[in-house]
Amino acid sequence: MSTLTYKILKNHLVEGELKAGSPISIRIDQTLTQDATGTMAYLQLEALGIDKVKTEVSVSYVDHNTLQSGFENADDHRYLQTVADKYGVIFSKCGNGICHQVHLERFAKPGKTLLGSDSHTPTAGGMGAIAIGAGGLDVACAMAGRAFHLVCPKVIKMELKGELQHGVSAKDIILKVLEILSVKGGVGKVVEYTGEGVKSLSVPERSTITNMGAELGATTSVFPSDERTLEFLTKQHRAEDFIELKADDDAVYDEEYVVDLNTLEPMVACPHSPDNIKTVKELEGLKVNQVAIGSCTNSSFTDLLTVSRILKGHKVHKDVSLVMSFGSRQVLSMLSKCGALADIIDSGARLIEATCGPCIGMGQSPCSDGISLRTFNRNFYGRSGTMSASIYLLSPETAAVSAIKGVLSDPRDFDFVKGEIPDEYLIDDSMLIKPTYTDNVLRGPNIKPFPINTPIEKELDAKVMIKVEDNITTDHIMPAGAKILPYRSNIEKISEFVFSQIDEGFANRCKEHKKGFIIAKENYGQGSSREHAALAPMHLGIKCVIAYSYARIHRQNLINSGILPTLFINHEDYDSIDLLDELLIEDIDLSKSELTVTNKTKGSSFVVKHDLTDEEIDILKHGGLLNKIKSELI
Ligand code: MIC
Ligand code: SF4
C-alpha cells in the first residue's frame, strides 16, 4: 500500500516514524550546491571540521553569480573550486550549466535522496529521486554525513490522464497544478505523479513539472522511474543507474487530483505570483517588450529544439527583445552541432551562456513598465530587476511564437513539430572537475566568516521592525540581482539590502534599535532556499518572527540561524500590532507550546504558539545549528 515517496523515504530512514506530520530524519546520498548559496555552505562545512565529504556524490555548481563586474564573483568561484578540491566535491565550472539541468543529465539517479542548497533541487524528482531543497547549512551537514531532519510529508496523488495536444506542454501541466493547489498548497506535502499520462512525458518534461513544484511550497515532487527514465539514462550513457520504481497499485494518498492532458490549454502565470493563472487565450494579444527563454525549468535540449523549430525561417518581432539562455553546455553544444543554434541566431535572438542569467536578475532587466514573457518559474515582484515590469511565466512554445508575433499568442495556432529526445546525448564531462583532496583553499577579501548567533534569551523585549502581508518571498526579504548577489559571501554588507525593495528604511531601523520582531501573515518566506534571508536579518538583530504560517525551507533557515519562528493563534492579533510597537515575551520556555506576548505600546497582550520539534528547540537553545553541532564535537 505504499506510495513511491514512502518507499524511497523508508529506504533512507534514520530516525522517526513514517507517519505524516512526525519528525523524521533521512540519509542523504547526493548533495548539490550552487555558487550563490554555496560559499556559505562551504564556510559552514569547513567549520564542521571533517576531512572529506561522506556522501555518494556531492557537486558544487557555478551558475548564478556569473556576471563578473568586479573581483567578488570570480573570487567566490575560485574559493568554491579550491574548497571542493580539498573536501572531495566535484566542481562544475562556470559555463557548464545550471545546477539542476546538469545534475539531471549527469548525476541524478532513481531511488536516491538528493539535498541541494537551491529550492529547485526537486528537478531531479523527474528522474524518480527524492530531491529536496534546503539551506546551505543543512546541505553542509549532509555532506558531513549527518542525517537530514524534516517533517514526514503527506503525499498528494496527481493523476495525469490522456496526452498533451499540439502546442500544449509540460509547463502548462505545472501551471495547471499551481492553479489547483496555489503557492502554499504543497507545504508539508510531496506531489507524486501517476496515471497513463506519465508515460507520454520524457524525463526533461517530467523535470519541468517537478522543478516548479517548488512554487507549490511542496517538500518535493516525484515521478515513477519507468521505461522513459531508462530511455533518458541510456541516451546519457548511464543505463546502469536505472532501477524501476513506482507506487503500489493500492497506495493510499492524503489528497487526490486529476489533470486531463487531452483538454489542457496553454497557460500563463500573471504578475506577481506563479499561482496567478490564466489561459493564454484570455490574454491573447497582450503587447510584449521582452521574451526570455531558459532557466532550470525550461532549457533542456528538447525544449530549445522546439523553440528553434518555431523560430526557423522567422524573425523576432521588431519591438521585442528575445533572449535565450541554455540549461547546460551539453544542450548548447548539441543545438550547435545539429544546426538548431543557427536557426535561433538567424531569428535575431540574443544569446547568454549556460547559466541562470535573467531568472535571478543577472542582467536583461526589462524596460520601465515592460511586459516580459519568461519560461522561468518565478515572477515575484522586483525579481527581474525592474520594479515596474510585469513578468508572465509560460511555456517555451508560447514564448517563441509570441516573440515572433510581438504579442502574447496561442502556440496551438502555429504549425511546428515538437522537439524530441535525441538518439544520443553528447557526453563531455571535461568541465566537471574531479577532486584531488589538495588543501589549498583560496579566499578573496569579500569572503567574510560565517556569522554566529547567541543562544535564545529568557526574555525578549524588542520593537516591531516590519509588518508585512501574505506570501512574502525570500526575494522581498533578501533581494537578488546583479548588484546585490556579489555580497552573498559577506553577510554584513548584504544585510544593508534586507527588505530594501519594499521598505528602504528597514536596515537602518534595525541598526538603530539593535533587536526586533518581524510580523507577517501566511506562507512567510516562500521561494528560495537562500539562508541569507535569515542570516542577514539575524545580523541586523531580528530575534523572532510572528506569522500565520511559514514556507518550509525559510522556517528551517530561521531556526538554523537561531531566530524563533512563532505562529499567531488568533489572526486578529495581527491587526492590533503596528510598526515600532514594543513587544515583550517574558520567561521564554519552549517546552511549552504557547508564549504570551505583551504589547507594551498598546497595553494589551496575546498568545502565540510554536510547532518546534525537540531537535529544533535544542538548535534554538544553542543559538543556531552550527553552534549546536560544534558543542557536540567538543
Ligand atoms: C532562486 O531561484 O530564487 C534561486 C536564486 O535559485 C534560489 C537560491 C538563491 O537565492 O541563491 C533558490 O531557488 O533557492
Ligand atoms: Fe537559477 Fe532561476 Fe533555476 Fe533559481 S530558478 S536555479 S535562479 S535558473
mmCIF file of C-alpha atoms in Angstrom, residues 54-258:
data_model
loop_
_atom_site.group_PDB
_atom_site.id
_atom_site.type_symbol
_atom_site.label_atom_id
_atom_site.label_comp_id
_atom_site.label_asym_id
_atom_site.label_seq_id
_atom_site.Cartn_x
_atom_site.Cartn_y
_atom_site.Cartn_z
ATOM 1 C CA LYS A 54 30.683 11.452 3.331
ATOM 2 C CA THR A 55 28.039 11.321 0.581
ATOM 3 C CA GLU A 56 27.993 9.108 -2.529
ATOM 4 C CA VAL A 57 28.246 12.212 -4.724
ATOM 5 C CA SER A 58 28.490 15.922 -3.906
ATOM 6 C CA VAL A 59 28.671 18.503 -6.668
ATOM 7 C CA SER A 60 29.395 22.238 -6.457
ATOM 8 C CA TYR A 61 27.973 24.196 -9.388
ATOM 9 C CA VAL A 62 28.708 27.743 -10.531
ATOM 10 C CA ASP A 63 25.699 29.082 -12.402
ATOM 11 C CA HIS A 64 24.091 32.064 -10.601
ATOM 12 C CA ASN A 65 26.687 34.740 -9.882
ATOM 13 C CA THR A 66 28.247 34.814 -13.296
ATOM 14 C CA LEU A 67 28.488 38.495 -14.265
ATOM 15 C CA GLN A 68 31.995 39.373 -13.164
ATOM 16 C CA SER A 69 31.779 43.147 -12.927
ATOM 17 C CA GLY A 70 34.240 43.194 -10.032
ATOM 18 C CA PHE A 71 36.538 40.713 -8.337
ATOM 19 C CA GLU A 72 33.879 39.375 -5.923
ATOM 20 C CA ASN A 73 32.189 36.715 -8.038
ATOM 21 C CA ALA A 74 35.431 35.451 -9.558
ATOM 22 C CA ASP A 75 36.923 35.187 -6.062
ATOM 23 C CA ASP A 76 33.878 33.181 -4.950
ATOM 24 C CA HIS A 77 34.279 30.819 -7.911
ATOM 25 C CA ARG A 78 37.937 30.300 -7.024
ATOM 26 C CA TYR A 79 37.092 29.665 -3.372
ATOM 27 C CA LEU A 80 34.425 27.159 -4.397
ATOM 28 C CA GLN A 81 36.793 25.296 -6.706
ATOM 29 C CA THR A 82 39.590 25.065 -4.147
ATOM 30 C CA VAL A 83 37.347 24.116 -1.230
ATOM 31 C CA ALA A 84 35.634 21.451 -3.383
ATOM 32 C CA ASP A 85 39.035 20.055 -4.262
ATOM 33 C CA LYS A 86 40.004 19.807 -0.596
ATOM 34 C CA TYR A 87 36.858 18.046 0.628
ATOM 35 C CA GLY A 88 36.171 15.691 -2.267
ATOM 36 C CA VAL A 89 33.399 17.575 -4.054
ATOM 37 C CA ILE A 90 33.052 17.539 -7.855
ATOM 38 C CA PHE A 91 33.292 21.109 -9.193
ATOM 39 C CA SER A 92 31.173 22.136 -12.167
ATOM 40 C CA LYS A 93 32.888 25.129 -13.760
ATOM 41 C CA CYS A 94 31.048 28.293 -14.695
ATOM 42 C CA GLY A 95 29.677 27.787 -18.204
ATOM 43 C CA ASN A 96 28.979 24.075 -17.712
ATOM 44 C CA GLY A 97 25.352 24.804 -16.981
ATOM 45 C CA ILE A 98 22.597 25.323 -14.449
ATOM 46 C CA CYS A 99 22.940 23.013 -11.443
ATOM 47 C CA HIS A 100 19.574 21.291 -11.831
ATOM 48 C CA GLN A 101 19.912 20.634 -15.562
ATOM 49 C CA VAL A 102 23.487 19.307 -15.277
ATOM 50 C CA HIS A 103 22.616 17.221 -12.227
ATOM 51 C CA LEU A 104 19.716 15.661 -14.109
ATOM 52 C CA GLU A 105 21.918 14.892 -17.114
ATOM 53 C CA ARG A 106 24.958 13.524 -15.321
ATOM 54 C CA PHE A 107 24.238 12.541 -11.695
ATOM 55 C CA ALA A 108 20.587 12.152 -10.648
ATOM 56 C CA LYS A 109 19.530 8.548 -10.038
ATOM 57 C CA PRO A 110 16.129 6.981 -9.392
ATOM 58 C CA GLY A 111 15.563 5.945 -5.784
ATOM 59 C CA LYS A 112 18.317 8.158 -4.367
ATOM 60 C CA THR A 113 17.980 11.092 -1.986
ATOM 61 C CA LEU A 114 19.422 14.428 -3.084
ATOM 62 C CA LEU A 115 19.685 17.524 -0.889
ATOM 63 C CA GLY A 116 20.521 20.816 -2.612
ATOM 64 C CA SER A 117 21.101 24.364 -1.451
ATOM 65 C CA ASP A 118 18.635 25.592 -4.019
ATOM 66 C CA SER A 119 14.859 25.390 -3.844
ATOM 67 C CA HIS A 120 14.565 23.890 -7.337
ATOM 68 C CA THR A 121 16.511 20.768 -6.384
ATOM 69 C CA PRO A 122 13.230 18.779 -6.871
ATOM 70 C CA THR A 123 14.014 18.945 -10.618
ATOM 71 C CA ALA A 124 15.638 15.523 -10.086
ATOM 72 C CA GLY A 125 12.225 14.215 -8.993
ATOM 73 C CA GLY A 126 11.584 13.844 -12.733
ATOM 74 C CA MET A 127 14.120 11.005 -12.535
ATOM 75 C CA GLY A 128 12.401 9.288 -9.597
ATOM 76 C CA ALA A 129 14.686 10.688 -6.890
ATOM 77 C CA ILE A 130 13.542 12.272 -3.632
ATOM 78 C CA ALA A 131 15.246 15.611 -4.199
ATOM 79 C CA ILE A 132 14.785 18.332 -1.595
ATOM 80 C CA GLY A 133 15.867 21.973 -1.390
ATOM 81 C CA ALA A 134 17.363 23.230 1.874
ATOM 82 C CA GLY A 135 19.519 25.953 3.360
ATOM 83 C CA GLY A 136 23.286 25.781 2.896
ATOM 84 C CA LEU A 137 23.915 24.674 6.466
ATOM 85 C CA ASP A 138 21.597 21.676 6.147
ATOM 86 C CA VAL A 139 23.427 20.725 2.950
ATOM 87 C CA ALA A 140 26.818 21.175 4.648
ATOM 88 C CA CYS A 141 25.617 18.856 7.428
ATOM 89 C CA ALA A 142 24.510 16.268 4.854
ATOM 90 C CA MET A 143 27.955 16.464 3.212
ATOM 91 C CA ALA A 144 29.424 15.836 6.652
ATOM 92 C CA GLY A 145 27.350 12.647 6.848
ATOM 93 C CA ARG A 146 24.592 13.893 9.167
ATOM 94 C CA ALA A 147 21.017 12.843 8.553
ATOM 95 C CA PHE A 148 18.578 15.461 7.220
ATOM 96 C CA HIS A 149 15.682 16.336 9.534
ATOM 97 C CA LEU A 150 12.248 17.016 8.107
ATOM 98 C CA VAL A 151 8.597 16.601 8.934
ATOM 99 C CA CYS A 152 7.303 13.398 7.341
ATOM 100 C CA PRO A 153 5.240 14.736 4.423
ATOM 101 C CA LYS A 154 1.704 13.986 3.326
ATOM 102 C CA VAL A 155 1.543 12.620 -0.218
ATOM 103 C CA ILE A 156 -0.653 14.050 -2.965
ATOM 104 C CA LYS A 157 -1.630 11.887 -5.930
ATOM 105 C CA MET A 158 -1.643 13.935 -9.117
ATOM 106 C CA GLU A 159 -3.064 11.702 -11.805
ATOM 107 C CA LEU A 160 -2.290 12.674 -15.391
ATOM 108 C CA LYS A 161 -4.904 11.443 -17.863
ATOM 109 C CA GLY A 162 -4.646 11.401 -21.657
ATOM 110 C CA GLU A 163 -1.931 13.042 -23.725
ATOM 111 C CA LEU A 164 -0.777 16.602 -24.405
ATOM 112 C CA GLN A 165 -2.173 18.104 -27.595
ATOM 113 C CA HIS A 166 -0.247 20.175 -30.172
ATOM 114 C CA GLY A 167 1.112 23.407 -28.656
ATOM 115 C CA VAL A 168 0.488 22.340 -25.046
ATOM 116 C CA SER A 169 3.473 21.325 -22.950
ATOM 117 C CA ALA A 170 4.758 20.134 -19.574
ATOM 118 C CA LYS A 171 4.936 23.746 -18.392
ATOM 119 C CA ASP A 172 1.185 24.032 -18.886
ATOM 120 C CA ILE A 173 0.701 20.964 -16.668
ATOM 121 C CA ILE A 174 2.543 22.513 -13.737
ATOM 122 C CA LEU A 175 0.837 25.872 -14.263
ATOM 123 C CA LYS A 176 -2.484 23.992 -14.072
ATOM 124 C CA VAL A 177 -1.324 22.268 -10.866
ATOM 125 C CA LEU A 178 -0.412 25.701 -9.447
ATOM 126 C CA GLU A 179 -3.918 26.888 -10.293
ATOM 127 C CA ILE A 180 -5.332 23.892 -8.400
ATOM 128 C CA LEU A 181 -3.079 23.974 -5.333
ATOM 129 C CA SER A 182 -1.739 27.592 -5.096
ATOM 130 C CA VAL A 183 1.703 28.669 -3.845
ATOM 131 C CA LYS A 184 1.026 27.280 -0.411
ATOM 132 C CA GLY A 185 -0.962 24.166 -1.346
ATOM 133 C CA GLY A 186 2.104 21.934 -1.279
ATOM 134 C CA VAL A 187 3.525 22.896 2.118
ATOM 135 C CA GLY A 188 4.314 19.752 4.119
ATOM 136 C CA LYS A 189 3.467 17.546 1.134
ATOM 137 C CA VAL A 190 5.087 15.624 -1.709
ATOM 138 C CA VAL A 191 3.341 15.687 -5.078
ATOM 139 C CA GLU A 192 3.508 12.255 -6.687
ATOM 140 C CA TYR A 193 2.591 11.965 -10.381
ATOM 141 C CA THR A 194 0.789 8.865 -11.631
ATOM 142 C CA GLY A 195 -1.546 7.784 -14.417
ATOM 143 C CA GLU A 196 -1.357 6.884 -18.075
ATOM 144 C CA GLY A 197 -0.282 10.459 -18.999
ATOM 145 C CA VAL A 198 3.056 9.949 -17.246
ATOM 146 C CA LYS A 199 4.266 7.578 -19.986
ATOM 147 C CA SER A 200 3.886 10.224 -22.662
ATOM 148 C CA LEU A 201 6.295 12.553 -20.844
ATOM 149 C CA SER A 202 10.065 12.332 -21.246
ATOM 150 C CA VAL A 203 12.391 12.870 -18.268
ATOM 151 C CA PRO A 204 13.130 16.533 -19.169
ATOM 152 C CA GLU A 205 9.376 17.198 -19.404
ATOM 153 C CA ARG A 206 8.776 15.496 -16.065
ATOM 154 C CA SER A 207 11.563 17.588 -14.585
ATOM 155 C CA THR A 208 9.934 20.822 -15.756
ATOM 156 C CA ILE A 209 6.976 19.763 -13.620
ATOM 157 C CA THR A 210 8.926 18.685 -10.524
ATOM 158 C CA ASN A 211 11.155 21.773 -10.794
ATOM 159 C CA MET A 212 8.216 24.109 -10.487
ATOM 160 C CA GLY A 213 6.710 22.028 -7.707
ATOM 161 C CA ALA A 214 8.919 24.304 -5.599
ATOM 162 C CA GLU A 215 6.408 27.061 -6.358
ATOM 163 C CA LEU A 216 3.689 24.985 -4.652
ATOM 164 C CA GLY A 217 5.739 25.110 -1.462
ATOM 165 C CA ALA A 218 5.968 21.302 -1.689
ATOM 166 C CA THR A 219 8.702 19.351 0.075
ATOM 167 C CA THR A 220 9.316 17.813 -3.331
ATOM 168 C CA SER A 221 7.597 16.243 -6.343
ATOM 169 C CA VAL A 222 8.335 12.845 -7.844
ATOM 170 C CA PHE A 223 7.632 10.758 -10.944
ATOM 171 C CA PRO A 224 7.931 6.977 -11.187
ATOM 172 C CA SER A 225 11.065 5.536 -12.766
ATOM 173 C CA ASP A 226 9.986 3.592 -15.871
ATOM 174 C CA GLU A 227 10.932 2.879 -19.476
ATOM 175 C CA ARG A 228 11.120 6.635 -20.221
ATOM 176 C CA THR A 229 13.628 7.006 -17.373
ATOM 177 C CA LEU A 230 15.670 4.138 -18.817
ATOM 178 C CA GLU A 231 15.491 5.777 -22.252
ATOM 179 C CA PHE A 232 16.910 9.052 -20.877
ATOM 180 C CA LEU A 233 19.613 7.364 -18.802
ATOM 181 C CA THR A 234 20.647 5.146 -21.718
ATOM 182 C CA LYS A 235 20.963 8.154 -24.012
ATOM 183 C CA GLN A 236 23.039 9.871 -21.322
ATOM 184 C CA HIS A 237 25.271 6.713 -21.301
ATOM 185 C CA ARG A 238 24.113 5.922 -17.744
ATOM 186 C CA ALA A 239 21.810 2.930 -18.234
ATOM 187 C CA GLU A 240 23.465 1.231 -15.242
ATOM 188 C CA ASP A 241 21.944 3.901 -12.959
ATOM 189 C CA PHE A 242 18.399 2.749 -13.788
ATOM 190 C CA ILE A 243 16.101 0.984 -11.373
ATOM 191 C CA GLU A 244 12.353 0.646 -11.862
ATOM 192 C CA LEU A 245 10.247 2.381 -9.201
ATOM 193 C CA LYS A 246 6.570 3.051 -8.791
ATOM 194 C CA ALA A 247 3.886 3.337 -6.145
ATOM 195 C CA ASP A 248 1.926 0.206 -5.241
ATOM 196 C CA ASP A 249 -1.369 -0.042 -7.159
ATOM 197 C CA ASP A 250 -3.309 0.214 -3.902
ATOM 198 C CA ALA A 251 -1.208 3.035 -2.424
ATOM 199 C CA VAL A 252 -3.181 5.353 -0.160
ATOM 200 C CA TYR A 253 -2.778 9.111 -0.648
ATOM 201 C CA ASP A 254 -3.699 12.094 1.535
ATOM 202 C CA GLU A 255 -5.169 14.081 -1.366
ATOM 203 C CA GLU A 256 -6.004 13.172 -4.959
ATOM 204 C CA TYR A 257 -6.388 15.304 -8.089
ATOM 205 C CA VAL A 258 -6.697 14.607 -11.807
#
